Amino acid sequence: MRWFGRGTDAVAAASAPTPSSATSVPAAADSTQTSPVDAPNQWLVTMIGGTSSSGQRVTDQTILTLPAVMQALRILCGVFAMTPLVYYRRDGGGKARADDTAQYRLLHDDPNLVQTPYGYKEMLLADVLLAGNHYAWISRDYRQDPVALTRLETGYVQPVKAFTRERGYEQFYDATLPDHTRERFPARSIWHVQGFSRTGLVGLSPLHYMRDALGGGLAAQDFANRFFANNARPGVTLTSKLKIDAPVKRQIKADWIEANGGNNSNGVTVLDQELEPKFLVFDNEKNQLIETRTFSVLDVARCFGVPPHLLFELSKATFGNIEHQSLEFVLYHMMPHYVRVAEAATKAFAAPGCFYEFLPDALLRGDVKARWEAYRAARETGALNANEIRARENLNPISGAAGTDYLRPSNMAVAGQPQETP
C-alpha cells in the first residue's frame, strides 16, 4: 500500500477515500460506450500518437529519437521544473507563504516518497507536452490534506461526465491504479492537469495532431541513416541480357545484399549470367536532404513552442535578438504552462483564501547592469526596500531599519501635503 501514501502506518490511519469508496459514483452520461480504460492500447494509438503519412510510427518513444524533440523536452521540462511553485495565503491586501501547510510541502518540498519536486514537475510537463494530460492519484491524511501524488499512466485514465439532478454535470475518472484496481473515482481523488483542450474535459495530444510534421522528421532521419549504412552508395539495378527466372532473381538479390550491404559495401563482387550493375543516381544537394532535416527542427520548435536557437538552430539568429527571444520564451511559452499548472493545483488542493503561484523572476532577469539599474530606480522611488531587492537576488535580509525603510527623494512630496519649511 505504499503506492498511495507515506507508509503503511500513514495509510492505515488515513480516512481518505479508497478505491472501494468510488463504487457509489454515478454512471457516465454516455455509459453505453466502452471506456477506453478497458482497451488502453487502442486508446493510446488513436489519442497519443499514430502512423504519419510518411509511414513512420509517431509515439512518445519513437519521437524521442529525434534530437530536436529530446532537446525541446529537456529545455521546456527543465526550465519548468526548476521554477519554484509556492503556496500562498492571502493576507489583507498582500500574500504570505503558507510554508507550514501540507499543500506547501506537497509541490515545493516532497511530492511523494520517491521523487524530488524537480523530478515530479519535469515528469508532469512531459506528460502534458506528449500526451496532452497529466494524471496523479492524490493520497490524503486523516485531515484530508494532500500528502502524496502518484503518477497514473495516461492511457489508463479517462475523464467522464456524469449527471445528477442535485448537482448537474460532474467530472469523474475511469482509472486503473498501480495496484491494478480499476474503478470510477471522483475528481477529488485524481489530480488532472490538462494541456490545450477543445472540450474542457481532456487535453489534446500534440503527438496525435502533429504526427505528420513529426513523422516527416523521423522519415528524413531514417533515410539518412539507411543511406549511410550503405556507405553513402545509392541503390543499384542488376540487368542481364539473359532471361532469369523469379527464384533465381530472388537468390541473386539476396547474394548481392549479403556481399555489398552494410560493412561489406566496399567488397568485391563477382558477377555471372552476364549481369551488369547500374547504380541509381541520388544527389543529396538536389534532393535537399540537409534542408529537409533543418526544416524538421523548425517544425519541432513550432510544435512544442521553443525558440529555434534553444534547439541549436542558429541559421536565422543574431547576437542582438537571442536575448529578446529568450525573454519571449519565458513570457509566451513558459508562462501558459505556469498558469495552467498553478490553477490546477489551486483548484485541487488549496484551502479557501490560498493559492499556488510559480516564481519565474529569476528567468526574467536581464543582464547584471540592466537589472541593478532597475533596482536602483525602484529603491530611489520607494517602490522597493533593501530587503525586497536582496530577496530577489537570493540574499539574506538586513536587520533593522536599513533593510525595511522605503526611501523617497527629498524633492518629492505627497500631493496636497504641506511642505515643511526649513
Tab-separated table of C-alpha atoms in Angstrom:
chain	number	residue	atom	x	y	z
A	1	MET	CA	0.000	0.000	0.000
A	2	ARG	CA	2.934	2.348	-0.203
A	3	TRP	CA	1.712	3.289	-3.683
A	4	PHE	CA	-0.949	5.531	-2.175
A	5	GLY	CA	0.576	7.037	0.943
A	6	ARG	CA	3.588	7.823	3.031
A	7	GLY	CA	3.984	4.370	4.520
A	8	THR	CA	1.939	1.550	5.996
A	9	ASP	CA	1.120	3.402	9.220
A	10	ALA	CA	0.128	6.573	7.415
A	11	VAL	CA	-2.190	4.682	5.108
A	12	ALA	CA	-3.774	2.741	7.953
A	13	ALA	CA	-4.520	5.977	9.796
A	14	ALA	CA	-5.872	7.789	6.758
A	15	SER	CA	-9.579	8.202	6.249
A	16	ALA	CA	-9.258	9.477	2.677
A	17	PRO	CA	-11.476	7.841	0.043
A	18	THR	CA	-10.141	4.495	-1.087
A	19	PRO	CA	-10.801	2.814	-4.439
A	20	SER	CA	-13.678	0.883	-2.887
A	21	SER	CA	-15.395	4.118	-1.872
A	22	ALA	CA	-15.867	5.073	-5.514
A	23	THR	CA	-18.458	2.368	-6.190
A	24	SER	CA	-21.338	4.756	-5.497
A	25	VAL	CA	-20.232	7.233	-8.152
A	26	PRO	CA	-22.925	7.784	-10.813
A	27	ALA	CA	-22.584	6.240	-14.228
A	28	ALA	CA	-21.318	8.358	-17.084
A	29	ALA	CA	-23.718	10.279	-19.275
A	30	ASP	CA	-22.852	8.001	-22.218
A	31	SER	CA	-22.383	4.805	-20.201
A	32	THR	CA	-23.379	2.649	-23.183
A	33	GLN	CA	-19.890	3.113	-24.634
A	34	THR	CA	-16.944	1.013	-23.527
A	35	SER	CA	-14.456	3.045	-21.540
A	36	PRO	CA	-11.077	3.483	-23.251
A	37	VAL	CA	-9.583	2.279	-19.976
A	38	ASP	CA	-10.792	-1.213	-20.908
A	39	ALA	CA	-8.690	-1.098	-24.086
A	40	PRO	CA	-5.739	1.179	-23.302
A	41	ASN	CA	-3.566	0.074	-26.196
A	42	GLN	CA	-6.147	1.108	-28.775
A	43	TRP	CA	-6.748	4.404	-26.999
A	44	LEU	CA	-3.015	5.117	-26.837
A	45	VAL	CA	-2.648	4.573	-30.587
A	46	THR	CA	-5.509	6.879	-31.518
A	47	MET	CA	-5.046	9.621	-28.929
A	48	ILE	CA	-1.350	9.851	-28.103
A	49	GLY	CA	0.280	9.058	-31.412
A	50	GLY	CA	-0.316	7.111	-34.593
A	51	THR	CA	1.151	6.473	-38.021
A	52	SER	CA	2.137	9.528	-40.061
A	53	SER	CA	1.626	9.975	-43.798
A	54	SER	CA	5.302	9.107	-44.271
A	55	GLY	CA	4.652	5.685	-42.768
A	56	GLN	CA	6.551	6.423	-39.561
A	57	ARG	CA	5.059	5.439	-36.213
A	58	VAL	CA	4.887	8.548	-34.032
A	59	THR	CA	4.732	7.626	-30.343
A	60	ASP	CA	6.166	9.032	-27.135
A	61	GLN	CA	9.017	6.535	-27.560
A	62	THR	CA	9.904	6.885	-31.249
A	63	ILE	CA	9.700	10.668	-31.196
A	64	LEU	CA	12.455	10.841	-28.581
A	65	THR	CA	14.908	9.516	-31.184
A	66	LEU	CA	14.775	12.949	-32.839
A	67	PRO	CA	17.495	15.116	-31.238
A	68	ALA	CA	15.390	18.265	-31.666
A	69	VAL	CA	12.484	16.713	-29.742
A	70	MET	CA	14.741	15.500	-26.944
A	71	GLN	CA	16.282	18.962	-26.647
A	72	ALA	CA	12.860	20.662	-26.726
A	73	LEU	CA	11.629	18.462	-23.882
A	74	ARG	CA	14.825	18.979	-21.892
A	75	ILE	CA	14.525	22.750	-22.226
A	76	LEU	CA	10.797	23.050	-21.524
A	77	CYS	CA	10.601	20.474	-18.740
A	78	GLY	CA	13.901	21.507	-17.171
A	79	VAL	CA	13.073	25.223	-17.031
A	80	PHE	CA	9.583	24.418	-15.759
A	81	ALA	CA	10.874	22.071	-13.059
A	82	MET	CA	13.499	24.459	-11.708
A	83	THR	CA	10.934	27.245	-11.213
A	84	PRO	CA	9.640	27.271	-7.601
A	85	LEU	CA	5.933	26.601	-7.078
A	86	VAL	CA	4.847	28.326	-3.858
A	87	TYR	CA	1.649	28.036	-1.834
A	88	TYR	CA	0.416	31.411	-0.547
A	89	ARG	CA	-2.148	32.558	1.978
A	90	ARG	CA	-3.873	35.857	1.220
A	91	ASP	CA	-3.038	38.330	3.962
A	92	GLY	CA	-5.090	41.503	3.832
A	93	GLY	CA	-4.108	43.224	0.617
A	94	GLY	CA	-0.994	41.078	0.196
A	95	LYS	CA	0.096	37.473	0.453
A	96	ALA	CA	2.301	35.354	2.702
A	97	ARG	CA	3.934	31.976	2.184
A	98	ALA	CA	1.948	29.217	3.878
A	99	ASP	CA	5.036	27.079	4.407
A	100	ASP	CA	3.549	25.392	7.479
A	101	THR	CA	0.913	23.527	5.450
A	102	ALA	CA	0.740	20.155	3.711
A	103	GLN	CA	-0.205	21.934	0.481
A	104	TYR	CA	3.066	23.882	0.512
A	105	ARG	CA	5.184	20.805	1.190
A	106	LEU	CA	3.412	18.724	-1.471
A	107	LEU	CA	4.635	20.627	-4.530
A	108	HIS	CA	7.516	22.612	-3.072
A	109	ASP	CA	9.345	20.037	-0.952
A	110	ASP	CA	8.113	16.457	-1.168
A	111	PRO	CA	5.567	15.257	-3.767
A	112	ASN	CA	5.967	11.576	-2.805
A	113	LEU	CA	8.367	9.096	-1.225
A	114	VAL	CA	10.314	8.507	-4.438
A	115	GLN	CA	10.639	11.746	-6.388
A	116	THR	CA	12.091	15.184	-5.795
A	117	PRO	CA	10.000	18.265	-6.603
A	118	TYR	CA	12.192	18.856	-9.665
A	119	GLY	CA	11.724	15.305	-10.915
A	120	TYR	CA	7.975	15.343	-10.408
A	121	LYS	CA	7.435	18.682	-12.144
A	122	GLU	CA	9.689	17.606	-15.015
A	123	MET	CA	7.603	14.449	-15.468
A	124	LEU	CA	4.357	16.416	-15.160
A	125	LEU	CA	5.125	18.764	-18.031
A	126	ALA	CA	6.470	15.918	-20.187
A	127	ASP	CA	3.075	14.223	-19.849
A	128	VAL	CA	1.276	17.404	-20.880
A	129	LEU	CA	3.579	18.028	-23.854
A	130	LEU	CA	3.468	14.474	-25.205
A	131	ALA	CA	0.060	13.136	-24.172
A	132	GLY	CA	-1.841	16.370	-23.509
A	133	ASN	CA	-2.723	15.400	-19.919
A	134	HIS	CA	-1.153	14.559	-16.583
A	135	TYR	CA	-2.973	12.413	-14.035
A	136	ALA	CA	-1.980	11.630	-10.454
A	137	TRP	CA	-3.622	9.773	-7.579
A	138	ILE	CA	-3.991	12.042	-4.539
A	139	SER	CA	-3.132	10.421	-1.206
A	140	ARG	CA	-4.609	12.293	1.768
A	141	ASP	CA	-4.041	12.137	5.511
A	142	TYR	CA	-6.675	11.879	8.236
A	143	ARG	CA	-7.381	15.609	7.884
A	144	GLN	CA	-7.941	15.166	4.136
A	145	ASP	CA	-4.832	17.217	3.354
A	146	PRO	CA	-2.889	16.022	0.273
A	147	VAL	CA	0.348	14.276	1.264
A	148	ALA	CA	1.491	12.411	-1.875
A	149	LEU	CA	0.988	12.324	-5.638
A	150	THR	CA	1.373	9.103	-7.632
A	151	ARG	CA	1.522	9.458	-11.411
A	152	LEU	CA	-1.015	7.421	-13.391
A	153	GLU	CA	-0.365	6.204	-16.916
A	154	THR	CA	-2.221	8.434	-19.363
A	155	GLY	CA	-3.602	5.505	-21.325
A	156	TYR	CA	-5.254	4.053	-18.226
A	157	VAL	CA	-7.239	7.144	-17.220
A	158	GLN	CA	-10.268	8.552	-18.994
A	159	PRO	CA	-12.238	11.611	-17.809
A	160	VAL	CA	-16.020	11.221	-17.989
A	161	LYS	CA	-19.006	13.406	-17.185
A	162	ALA	CA	-21.874	12.170	-15.046
A	163	PHE	CA	-25.220	13.872	-14.464
A	164	THR	CA	-27.134	14.074	-11.198
A	165	ARG	CA	-30.285	16.081	-10.598
A	166	GLU	CA	-28.844	17.620	-7.458
A	167	ARG	CA	-25.531	18.905	-8.867
A	168	GLY	CA	-25.879	18.740	-12.646
A	169	TYR	CA	-22.782	17.603	-14.527
A	170	GLU	CA	-19.795	16.438	-12.502
A	171	GLN	CA	-16.446	15.113	-13.644
A	172	PHE	CA	-15.182	11.651	-12.737
A	173	TYR	CA	-12.312	9.457	-13.849
A	174	ASP	CA	-12.291	5.860	-15.011
A	175	ALA	CA	-8.801	4.869	-13.913
A	176	THR	CA	-6.546	1.890	-13.346
A	177	LEU	CA	-4.354	2.415	-10.281
A	178	PRO	CA	-0.860	0.972	-9.737
A	179	ASP	CA	-2.387	-1.790	-7.572
A	180	HIS	CA	-4.353	-2.864	-10.699
A	181	THR	CA	-7.768	-1.837	-9.362
A	182	ARG	CA	-9.938	-0.119	-11.963
A	183	GLU	CA	-12.912	1.927	-10.891
A	184	ARG	CA	-14.634	5.258	-11.320
A	185	PHE	CA	-13.242	7.901	-8.979
A	186	PRO	CA	-14.475	11.391	-8.059
A	187	ALA	CA	-12.448	14.385	-9.177
A	188	ARG	CA	-11.038	14.951	-5.678
A	189	SER	CA	-9.160	11.636	-5.912
A	190	ILE	CA	-7.386	12.333	-9.232
A	191	TRP	CA	-5.282	15.407	-9.973
A	192	HIS	CA	-5.720	16.272	-13.637
A	193	VAL	CA	-3.591	18.852	-15.451
A	194	GLN	CA	-4.920	19.487	-18.947
A	195	GLY	CA	-2.979	20.719	-21.920
A	196	PHE	CA	-4.611	22.671	-24.744
A	197	SER	CA	-8.217	21.482	-24.952
A	198	ARG	CA	-11.224	21.957	-27.199
A	199	THR	CA	-13.742	20.447	-24.782
A	200	GLY	CA	-12.507	21.375	-21.311
A	201	LEU	CA	-12.708	17.681	-20.403
A	202	VAL	CA	-9.431	16.317	-21.778
A	203	GLY	CA	-6.326	17.888	-23.311
A	204	LEU	CA	-5.333	17.286	-26.923
A	205	SER	CA	-2.250	15.180	-27.622
A	206	PRO	CA	0.355	17.098	-29.669
A	207	LEU	CA	1.745	13.788	-30.937
A	208	HIS	CA	-1.635	12.853	-32.378
A	209	TYR	CA	-2.309	16.120	-34.169
A	210	MET	CA	1.289	16.833	-35.196
A	211	ARG	CA	2.156	13.282	-36.229
A	212	ASP	CA	2.638	14.156	-39.918
A	213	ALA	CA	5.047	17.019	-39.180
A	214	LEU	CA	6.985	14.982	-36.632
A	215	GLY	CA	6.801	11.861	-38.793
A	216	GLY	CA	8.482	13.767	-41.615
A	217	GLY	CA	11.456	14.400	-39.359
A	218	LEU	CA	11.587	10.717	-38.407
A	219	ALA	CA	11.419	9.726	-42.085
A	220	ALA	CA	14.268	12.072	-43.052
A	221	GLN	CA	16.384	10.764	-40.187
A	222	ASP	CA	15.611	7.158	-41.104
A	223	PHE	CA	16.505	7.763	-44.760
A	224	ALA	CA	19.811	9.401	-43.846
A	225	ASN	CA	20.718	6.525	-41.538
A	226	ARG	CA	19.918	3.884	-44.149
A	227	PHE	CA	21.781	5.847	-46.823
A	228	PHE	CA	24.965	5.998	-44.770
A	229	ALA	CA	24.527	2.406	-43.601
A	230	ASN	CA	25.093	1.548	-47.259
A	231	ASN	CA	28.311	3.582	-47.210
A	232	ALA	CA	26.504	6.521	-48.857
A	233	ARG	CA	26.067	4.498	-52.049
A	234	PRO	CA	22.751	4.765	-53.906
A	235	GLY	CA	20.637	1.812	-54.920
A	236	VAL	CA	21.645	-0.488	-57.746
A	237	THR	CA	19.865	-2.325	-60.549
A	238	LEU	CA	21.284	-5.573	-61.937
A	239	THR	CA	20.474	-6.140	-65.599
A	240	SER	CA	21.142	-9.093	-67.869
A	241	LYS	CA	20.513	-9.976	-71.488
A	242	LEU	CA	19.554	-13.458	-70.364
A	243	LYS	CA	16.121	-14.441	-69.134
A	244	ILE	CA	16.254	-15.166	-65.409
A	245	ASP	CA	13.502	-16.960	-63.503
A	246	ALA	CA	11.933	-15.385	-60.411
A	247	PRO	CA	13.530	-17.770	-57.866
A	248	VAL	CA	16.948	-17.076	-59.360
A	249	LYS	CA	16.293	-13.317	-59.219
A	250	ARG	CA	15.493	-13.568	-55.527
A	251	GLN	CA	18.674	-15.515	-54.912
A	252	ILE	CA	20.780	-13.015	-56.886
A	253	LYS	CA	19.257	-10.157	-54.879
A	254	ALA	CA	19.964	-11.885	-51.578
A	255	ASP	CA	23.538	-12.663	-52.619
A	256	TRP	CA	24.119	-9.050	-53.703
A	257	ILE	CA	22.821	-7.647	-50.424
A	258	GLU	CA	24.941	-10.097	-48.449
A	259	ALA	CA	28.058	-9.272	-50.451
A	260	ASN	CA	27.620	-5.485	-50.605
A	261	GLY	CA	25.386	-4.418	-47.725
A	262	GLY	CA	26.494	-2.677	-44.544
A	263	ASN	CA	30.156	-3.242	-43.667
A	264	ASN	CA	30.710	-5.132	-46.928
A	265	SER	CA	29.825	-2.172	-49.141
A	266	ASN	CA	33.418	-1.818	-50.369
A	267	GLY	CA	33.870	-5.522	-51.058
A	268	VAL	CA	34.467	-7.222	-54.396
A	269	THR	CA	31.572	-8.960	-56.128
A	270	VAL	CA	31.957	-11.461	-58.956
A	271	LEU	CA	29.005	-11.453	-61.366
A	272	ASP	CA	27.946	-14.163	-63.775
A	273	GLN	CA	24.993	-14.734	-66.111
A	274	GLU	CA	26.020	-11.552	-67.925
A	275	LEU	CA	24.845	-9.413	-65.026
A	276	GLU	CA	25.698	-5.720	-65.220
A	277	PRO	CA	25.207	-3.302	-62.290
A	278	LYS	CA	23.720	0.124	-62.930
A	279	PHE	CA	23.890	2.454	-59.943
A	280	LEU	CA	20.980	4.808	-59.410
A	281	VAL	CA	21.860	8.467	-59.126
A	282	PHE	CA	20.931	10.259	-55.906
A	283	ASP	CA	22.082	13.819	-55.263
A	284	ASN	CA	21.577	14.865	-51.640
A	285	GLU	CA	22.053	18.501	-52.587
A	286	LYS	CA	19.420	18.457	-55.320
A	287	ASN	CA	17.051	16.484	-53.135
A	288	GLN	CA	17.653	18.994	-50.304
A	289	LEU	CA	18.228	16.361	-47.641
A	290	ILE	CA	20.091	18.811	-45.410
A	291	GLU	CA	17.412	21.477	-45.852
A	292	THR	CA	14.703	18.933	-45.068
A	293	ARG	CA	16.369	17.906	-41.831
A	294	THR	CA	16.883	21.569	-40.870
A	295	PHE	CA	13.228	22.310	-41.574
A	296	SER	CA	12.214	19.388	-39.354
A	297	VAL	CA	13.981	21.156	-36.461
A	298	LEU	CA	11.844	24.239	-37.107
A	299	ASP	CA	8.735	22.057	-37.165
A	300	VAL	CA	9.672	20.670	-33.754
A	301	ALA	CA	10.205	24.224	-32.485
A	302	ARG	CA	6.714	25.170	-33.665
A	303	CYS	CA	5.069	22.030	-32.279
A	304	PHE	CA	6.474	22.449	-28.777
A	305	GLY	CA	6.808	26.238	-28.596
A	306	VAL	CA	10.585	26.575	-28.318
A	307	PRO	CA	12.678	29.299	-29.998
A	308	PRO	CA	14.882	27.668	-32.675
A	309	HIS	CA	18.111	28.916	-31.108
A	310	LEU	CA	17.361	26.847	-27.986
A	311	LEU	CA	17.332	23.800	-30.277
A	312	PHE	CA	20.728	24.931	-31.635
A	313	GLU	CA	19.216	26.007	-34.967
A	314	LEU	CA	21.076	29.302	-35.362
A	315	SER	CA	20.815	29.921	-39.103
A	316	LYS	CA	18.421	32.865	-38.617
A	317	ALA	CA	19.617	34.028	-35.204
A	318	THR	CA	21.675	37.131	-34.460
A	319	PHE	CA	23.502	38.145	-31.305
A	320	GLY	CA	21.080	41.044	-30.923
A	321	ASN	CA	17.836	39.091	-30.931
A	322	ILE	CA	18.723	35.976	-28.942
A	323	GLU	CA	18.306	37.778	-25.586
A	324	HIS	CA	14.873	39.044	-26.632
A	325	GLN	CA	13.897	35.585	-27.874
A	326	SER	CA	14.905	34.135	-24.514
A	327	LEU	CA	12.648	36.610	-22.688
A	328	GLU	CA	9.833	35.837	-25.123
A	329	PHE	CA	10.363	32.150	-24.402
A	330	VAL	CA	9.534	32.728	-20.734
A	331	LEU	CA	6.661	35.147	-21.352
A	332	TYR	CA	4.866	33.462	-24.234
A	333	HIS	CA	5.853	29.797	-23.976
A	334	MET	CA	6.567	29.045	-20.302
A	335	MET	CA	4.016	31.328	-18.624
A	336	PRO	CA	0.980	29.448	-20.028
A	337	HIS	CA	2.384	26.248	-18.505
A	338	TYR	CA	2.988	28.011	-15.174
A	339	VAL	CA	-0.549	29.384	-15.050
A	340	ARG	CA	-2.127	26.103	-16.186
A	341	VAL	CA	-0.417	24.018	-13.502
A	342	ALA	CA	-0.766	26.609	-10.724
A	343	GLU	CA	-4.501	26.948	-11.342
A	344	ALA	CA	-4.951	23.161	-11.493
A	345	ALA	CA	-3.113	22.835	-8.168
A	346	THR	CA	-5.148	25.647	-6.604
A	347	LYS	CA	-8.413	24.049	-7.704
A	348	ALA	CA	-7.417	20.607	-6.404
A	349	PHE	CA	-5.517	21.338	-3.188
A	350	ALA	CA	-5.837	24.940	-1.968
A	351	ALA	CA	-7.844	25.887	1.092
A	352	PRO	CA	-10.169	28.920	0.905
A	353	GLY	CA	-8.124	32.118	0.740
A	354	CYS	CA	-4.998	30.321	-0.520
A	355	PHE	CA	-3.463	29.778	-3.940
A	356	TYR	CA	-0.423	28.424	-5.784
A	357	GLU	CA	1.912	30.580	-7.849
A	358	PHE	CA	5.131	29.969	-9.777
A	359	LEU	CA	8.050	32.369	-9.271
A	360	PRO	CA	9.786	32.838	-12.636
A	361	ASP	CA	11.503	36.100	-11.635
A	362	ALA	CA	14.975	34.599	-11.965
A	363	LEU	CA	14.228	33.648	-15.586
A	364	LEU	CA	13.151	37.180	-16.455
A	365	ARG	CA	16.327	38.839	-15.255
A	366	GLY	CA	18.249	40.809	-17.806
A	367	ASP	CA	21.981	41.305	-17.692
A	368	VAL	CA	23.539	42.389	-14.388
A	369	LYS	CA	23.911	46.052	-15.343
A	370	ALA	CA	20.315	46.451	-16.523
A	371	ARG	CA	18.970	44.585	-13.500
A	372	TRP	CA	20.765	46.724	-10.943
A	373	GLU	CA	19.830	49.913	-12.751
A	374	ALA	CA	16.198	48.816	-12.395
A	375	TYR	CA	16.745	48.056	-8.686
A	376	ARG	CA	18.288	51.480	-8.193
A	377	ALA	CA	15.292	53.203	-9.764
A	378	ALA	CA	12.885	51.116	-7.673
A	379	ARG	CA	14.848	51.869	-4.489
A	380	GLU	CA	15.120	55.599	-5.083
A	381	THR	CA	11.425	55.982	-5.879
A	382	GLY	CA	10.328	53.989	-2.834
A	383	ALA	CA	8.896	51.052	-4.795
A	384	LEU	CA	11.208	48.521	-3.072
A	385	ASN	CA	13.179	48.483	0.145
A	386	ALA	CA	16.637	46.967	0.543
A	387	ASN	CA	15.398	43.620	1.837
A	388	GLU	CA	12.941	43.198	-1.029
A	389	ILE	CA	15.762	43.751	-3.507
A	390	ARG	CA	18.002	41.330	-1.612
A	391	ALA	CA	15.243	38.713	-1.625
A	392	ARG	CA	15.041	38.950	-5.417
A	393	GLU	CA	18.791	38.294	-5.543
A	394	ASN	CA	18.503	35.361	-3.106
A	395	LEU	CA	20.414	37.236	-0.388
A	396	ASN	CA	19.719	37.283	3.345
A	397	PRO	CA	17.818	40.304	4.733
A	398	ILE	CA	19.463	43.178	6.588
A	399	SER	CA	18.313	43.638	10.167
A	400	GLY	CA	16.856	46.915	11.315
A	401	ALA	CA	15.569	49.967	9.509
A	402	ALA	CA	18.341	49.817	6.898
A	403	GLY	CA	16.592	46.839	5.343
A	404	THR	CA	12.939	47.743	5.844
A	405	ASP	CA	12.791	51.504	5.252
A	406	TYR	CA	11.469	52.873	1.963
A	407	LEU	CA	13.296	55.863	0.517
A	408	ARG	CA	11.817	58.894	-1.175
A	409	PRO	CA	13.702	61.643	-2.991
A	410	SER	CA	13.892	64.818	-0.940
A	411	ASN	CA	12.439	66.884	-3.781
A	412	MET	CA	9.251	64.790	-3.878
A	413	ALA	CA	6.193	65.006	-1.621
A	414	VAL	CA	2.707	63.562	-1.364
A	415	ALA	CA	0.211	65.586	-3.397
A	416	GLY	CA	-1.699	68.027	-1.173
A	417	GLN	CA	0.679	67.613	1.752
A	418	PRO	CA	2.055	70.921	3.069
A	419	GLN	CA	5.777	71.300	2.642
A	420	GLU	CA	7.927	71.665	5.718
A	421	THR	CA	9.832	74.925	5.949
A	422	PRO	CA	13.484	74.704	6.979
